[in-house]
XYZ file of C-alpha atoms in Angstrom:
271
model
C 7.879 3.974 12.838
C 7.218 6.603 10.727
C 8.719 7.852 7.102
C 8.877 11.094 5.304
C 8.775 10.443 1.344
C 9.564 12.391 -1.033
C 6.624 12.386 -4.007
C 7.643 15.427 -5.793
C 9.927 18.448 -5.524
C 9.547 19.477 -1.675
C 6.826 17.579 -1.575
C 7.014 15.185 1.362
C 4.168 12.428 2.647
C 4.523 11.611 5.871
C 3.461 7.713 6.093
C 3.361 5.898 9.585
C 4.365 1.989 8.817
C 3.477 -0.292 11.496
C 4.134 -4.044 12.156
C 5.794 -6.432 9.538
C 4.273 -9.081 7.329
C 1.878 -8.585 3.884
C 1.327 -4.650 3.465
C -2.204 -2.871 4.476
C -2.001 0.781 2.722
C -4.954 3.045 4.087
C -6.032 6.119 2.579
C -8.047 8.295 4.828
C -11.262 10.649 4.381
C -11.330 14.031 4.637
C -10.288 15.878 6.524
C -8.343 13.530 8.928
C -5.254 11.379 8.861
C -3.958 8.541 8.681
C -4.621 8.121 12.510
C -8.491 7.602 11.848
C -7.300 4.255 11.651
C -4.942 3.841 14.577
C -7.259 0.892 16.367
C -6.855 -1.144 12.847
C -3.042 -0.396 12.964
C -3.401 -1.323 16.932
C -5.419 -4.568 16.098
C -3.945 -5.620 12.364
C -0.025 -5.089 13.675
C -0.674 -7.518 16.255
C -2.130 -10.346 13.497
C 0.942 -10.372 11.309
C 0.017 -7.426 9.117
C 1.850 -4.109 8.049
C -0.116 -1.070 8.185
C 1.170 1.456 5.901
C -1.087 4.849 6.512
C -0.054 7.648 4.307
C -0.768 11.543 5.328
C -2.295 13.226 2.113
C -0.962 15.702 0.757
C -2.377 18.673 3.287
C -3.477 16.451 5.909
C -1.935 15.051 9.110
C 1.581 15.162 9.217
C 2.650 15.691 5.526
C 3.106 18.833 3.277
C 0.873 20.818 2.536
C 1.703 22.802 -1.205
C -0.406 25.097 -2.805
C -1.495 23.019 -5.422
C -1.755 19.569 -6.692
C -4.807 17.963 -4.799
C -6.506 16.688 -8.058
C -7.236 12.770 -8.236
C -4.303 12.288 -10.752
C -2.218 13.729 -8.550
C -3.094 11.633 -4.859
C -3.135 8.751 -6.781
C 0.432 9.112 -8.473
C 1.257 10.632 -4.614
C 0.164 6.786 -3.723
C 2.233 5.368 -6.406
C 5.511 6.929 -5.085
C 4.734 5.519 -1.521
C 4.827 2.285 -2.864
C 7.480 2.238 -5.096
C 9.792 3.712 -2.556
C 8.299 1.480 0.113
C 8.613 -1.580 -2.674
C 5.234 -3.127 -1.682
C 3.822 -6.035 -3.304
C 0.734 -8.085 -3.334
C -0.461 -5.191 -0.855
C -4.279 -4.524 0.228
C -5.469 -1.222 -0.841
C -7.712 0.378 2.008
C -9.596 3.677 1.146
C -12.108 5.646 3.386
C -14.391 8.220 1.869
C -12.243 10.662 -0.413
C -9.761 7.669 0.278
C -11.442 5.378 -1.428
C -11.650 8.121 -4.424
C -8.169 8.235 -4.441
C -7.665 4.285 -4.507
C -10.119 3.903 -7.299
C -8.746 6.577 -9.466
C -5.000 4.837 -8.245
C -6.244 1.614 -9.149
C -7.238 2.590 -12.973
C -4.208 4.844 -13.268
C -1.482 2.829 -12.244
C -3.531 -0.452 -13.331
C -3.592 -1.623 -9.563
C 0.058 -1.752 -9.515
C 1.350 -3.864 -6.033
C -2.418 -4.263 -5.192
C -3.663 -7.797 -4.594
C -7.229 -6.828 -2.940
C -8.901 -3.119 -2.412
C -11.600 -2.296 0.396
C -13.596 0.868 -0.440
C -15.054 2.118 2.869
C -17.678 4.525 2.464
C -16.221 5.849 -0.692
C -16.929 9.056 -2.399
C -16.955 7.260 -5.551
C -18.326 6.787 -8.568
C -18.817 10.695 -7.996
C -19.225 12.818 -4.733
C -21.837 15.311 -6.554
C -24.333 15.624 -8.655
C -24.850 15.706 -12.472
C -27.209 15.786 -15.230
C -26.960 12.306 -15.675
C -25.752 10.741 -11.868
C -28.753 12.399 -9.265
C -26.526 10.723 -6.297
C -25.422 12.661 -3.753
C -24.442 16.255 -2.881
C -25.572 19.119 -5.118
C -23.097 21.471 -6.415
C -24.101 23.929 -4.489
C -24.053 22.229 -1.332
C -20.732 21.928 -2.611
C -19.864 25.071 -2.500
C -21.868 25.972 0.863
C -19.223 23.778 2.239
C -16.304 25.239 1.010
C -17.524 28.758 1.864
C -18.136 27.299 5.106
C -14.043 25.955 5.396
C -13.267 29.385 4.552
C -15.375 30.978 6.776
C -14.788 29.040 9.993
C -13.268 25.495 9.559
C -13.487 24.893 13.125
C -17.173 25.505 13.406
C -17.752 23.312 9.931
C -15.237 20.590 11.481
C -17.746 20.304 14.321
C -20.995 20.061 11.871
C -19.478 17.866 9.509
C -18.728 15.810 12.677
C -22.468 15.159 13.424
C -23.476 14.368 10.406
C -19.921 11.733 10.015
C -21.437 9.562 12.927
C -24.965 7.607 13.208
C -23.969 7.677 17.007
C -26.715 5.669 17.919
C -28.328 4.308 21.155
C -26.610 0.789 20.646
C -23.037 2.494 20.093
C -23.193 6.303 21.493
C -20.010 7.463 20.403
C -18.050 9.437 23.545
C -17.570 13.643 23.748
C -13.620 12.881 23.861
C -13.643 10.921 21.216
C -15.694 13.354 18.865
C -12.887 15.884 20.369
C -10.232 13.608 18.619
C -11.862 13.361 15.296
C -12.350 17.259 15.355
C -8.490 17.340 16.600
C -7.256 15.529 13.399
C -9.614 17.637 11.320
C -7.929 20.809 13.033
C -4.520 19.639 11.888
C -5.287 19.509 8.467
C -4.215 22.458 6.266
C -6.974 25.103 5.233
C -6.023 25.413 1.881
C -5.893 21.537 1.336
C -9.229 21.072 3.219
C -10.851 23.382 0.615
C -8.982 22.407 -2.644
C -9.274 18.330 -1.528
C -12.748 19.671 -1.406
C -12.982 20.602 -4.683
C -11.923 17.640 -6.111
C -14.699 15.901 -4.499
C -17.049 18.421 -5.884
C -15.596 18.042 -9.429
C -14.248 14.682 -10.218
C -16.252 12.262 -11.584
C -14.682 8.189 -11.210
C -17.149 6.501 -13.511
C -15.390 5.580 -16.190
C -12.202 4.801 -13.610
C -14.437 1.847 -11.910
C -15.215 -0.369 -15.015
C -11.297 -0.457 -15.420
C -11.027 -2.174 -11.992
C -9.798 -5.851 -12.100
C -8.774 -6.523 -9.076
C -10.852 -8.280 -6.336
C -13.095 -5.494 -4.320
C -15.090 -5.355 -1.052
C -17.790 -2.499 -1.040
C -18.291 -1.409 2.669
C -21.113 0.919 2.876
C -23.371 2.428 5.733
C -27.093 1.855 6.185
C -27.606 5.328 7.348
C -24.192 7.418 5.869
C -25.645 11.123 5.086
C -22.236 11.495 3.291
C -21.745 9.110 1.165
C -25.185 7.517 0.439
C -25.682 4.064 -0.062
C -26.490 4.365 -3.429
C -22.928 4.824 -4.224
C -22.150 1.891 -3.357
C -24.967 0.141 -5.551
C -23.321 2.167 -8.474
C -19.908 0.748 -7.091
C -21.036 -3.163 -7.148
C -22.551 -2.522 -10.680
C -19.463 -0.954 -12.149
C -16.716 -2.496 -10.474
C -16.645 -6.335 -11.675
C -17.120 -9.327 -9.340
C -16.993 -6.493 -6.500
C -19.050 -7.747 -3.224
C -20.656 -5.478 -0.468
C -21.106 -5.478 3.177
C -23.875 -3.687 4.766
C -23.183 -1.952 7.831
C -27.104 -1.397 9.271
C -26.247 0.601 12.133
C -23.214 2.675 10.905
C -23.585 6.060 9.583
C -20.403 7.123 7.253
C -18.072 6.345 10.005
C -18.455 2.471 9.872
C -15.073 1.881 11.682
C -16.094 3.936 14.764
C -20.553 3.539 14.792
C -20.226 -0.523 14.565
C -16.129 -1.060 15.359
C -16.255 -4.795 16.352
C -18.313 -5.872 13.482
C -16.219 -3.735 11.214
C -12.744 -5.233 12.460
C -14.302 -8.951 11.593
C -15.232 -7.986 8.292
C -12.103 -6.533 7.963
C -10.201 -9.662 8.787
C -12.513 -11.399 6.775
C -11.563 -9.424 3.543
C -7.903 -9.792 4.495
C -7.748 -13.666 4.328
């Protein structure tokens, strides 16, 4: 079943809640929705689990204002979710910008109803580059990829797409299933591809990790061109007693490049 919450004034998340027992929130990467994750809802629903995905603000299913995709703002988006949904002693799940979100949630709201958090591929501590942090994309790179959202988002769907996937010879990833992932891309608003876009390019999470005190599982991708794996070193050094799992094979897409080894470790963090 699915709700429609109300975070702010005419602001409404839509948030897909499947199965019944301890709470699973996922947060997804951009530009998708919450039904990146529809074989964990498929597989965790089935093993006594709740699966509570929630739409973004501009993504999937769920409004899509003019303003208000700034980290402060997802994470208190999050925060209404589970107040309204009263979830407790929940397991935070965040994917790429997702697991931005859930750190910046996590040191905001002091991990309020969270028991555990999974960051999966995170763009965290900080998506770009800075005088100080030489980790990932340059600014301008950046920007090349917002002008490129603006320009033609289906055509930079489809590159970002290649570069999402390691799609290698042990796990070649299907045409109709890179067709879906474009699909959910495609639904996504323009405006809040390009401004959630921004707030990867501009927010910076370091001093958000050190405030982390709940238990954390790093999962990071040998070969993820996204989000390299030297976020996730920075991750494990910030975020105390904070573990990591290697995916070898997996590019930034873990949950699709190595799926059955990613659904064990999953079950393994959820114990």
């Amino acid at each position: 079943m699915g709700h429609y919450i109300e975070v702010e004034r005419k602001v409404k998340l839509y948030v897909e809640d499947i199965g019944t027992g301890t709470p699973v929130i996922f947060l997804h990467g951009w530009p998708l929705s919450s039904r990146m994750f529809e074989a964990q809802f498929t597989l965790l629903s089935e093993q006594g689990y709740r699966c509570i995905g929630i739409d973004q603000r501009g993504f999937g299913k769920s409004s899509a204002p003019a303003a208000g995709y700034d980290y402060d703002r997802l994470a208190d988006d999050v925060k209404a979710v589970i107040e309204y949904l009263r979830l407790e002693h929940a397991f935070l799940i965040g994917f790429s910008v997702g697991g931005a979100i859930a750190v910046r949630y996590m040191a905001r709201h002091g991990g309020y109803g969270i028991q555990k958090l999974a960051l999966i591929g995170a763009a965290a501590p900080s998506f770009s580059q800075r005088e100080d942090y030489p980790h990932g994309m340059k600014r301008e790179e950046a920007d090349a990829q917002i002008a490129a959202a603006k320009k033609d988002r289906p055509q930079m769907l489809r590159d970002f797409g290649e570069l999402f996937l390691a799609n290698t010879a042990s796990n070649p990833i299907s045409e109709p299933f890179k067709d879906w992932l474009q699909l959910l891309g495609l639904e996504a608003s323009a405006w809040g591809t390009v401004r959630t876009f921004e707030s990867l390019r501009d927010e910076d999470l370091r001093s958000d990790i050190v405030q982390i005190k709940a238990a954390t599982t790093i999962f990071q991708g040998a070969l993820d061109q996204i989000c390299p794996p030297e976020f996730a070193k920075q991750l494990l050094n910030g975020i105390d007693g904070s573990t990591l799992v290697t995916f070898e094979q997996s590019g930034h897409g873990i949950l699709y490049d190595e799926p059955a080894r990613f659904n064990q470790e999953l079950l393994e963090f959820l114990k």
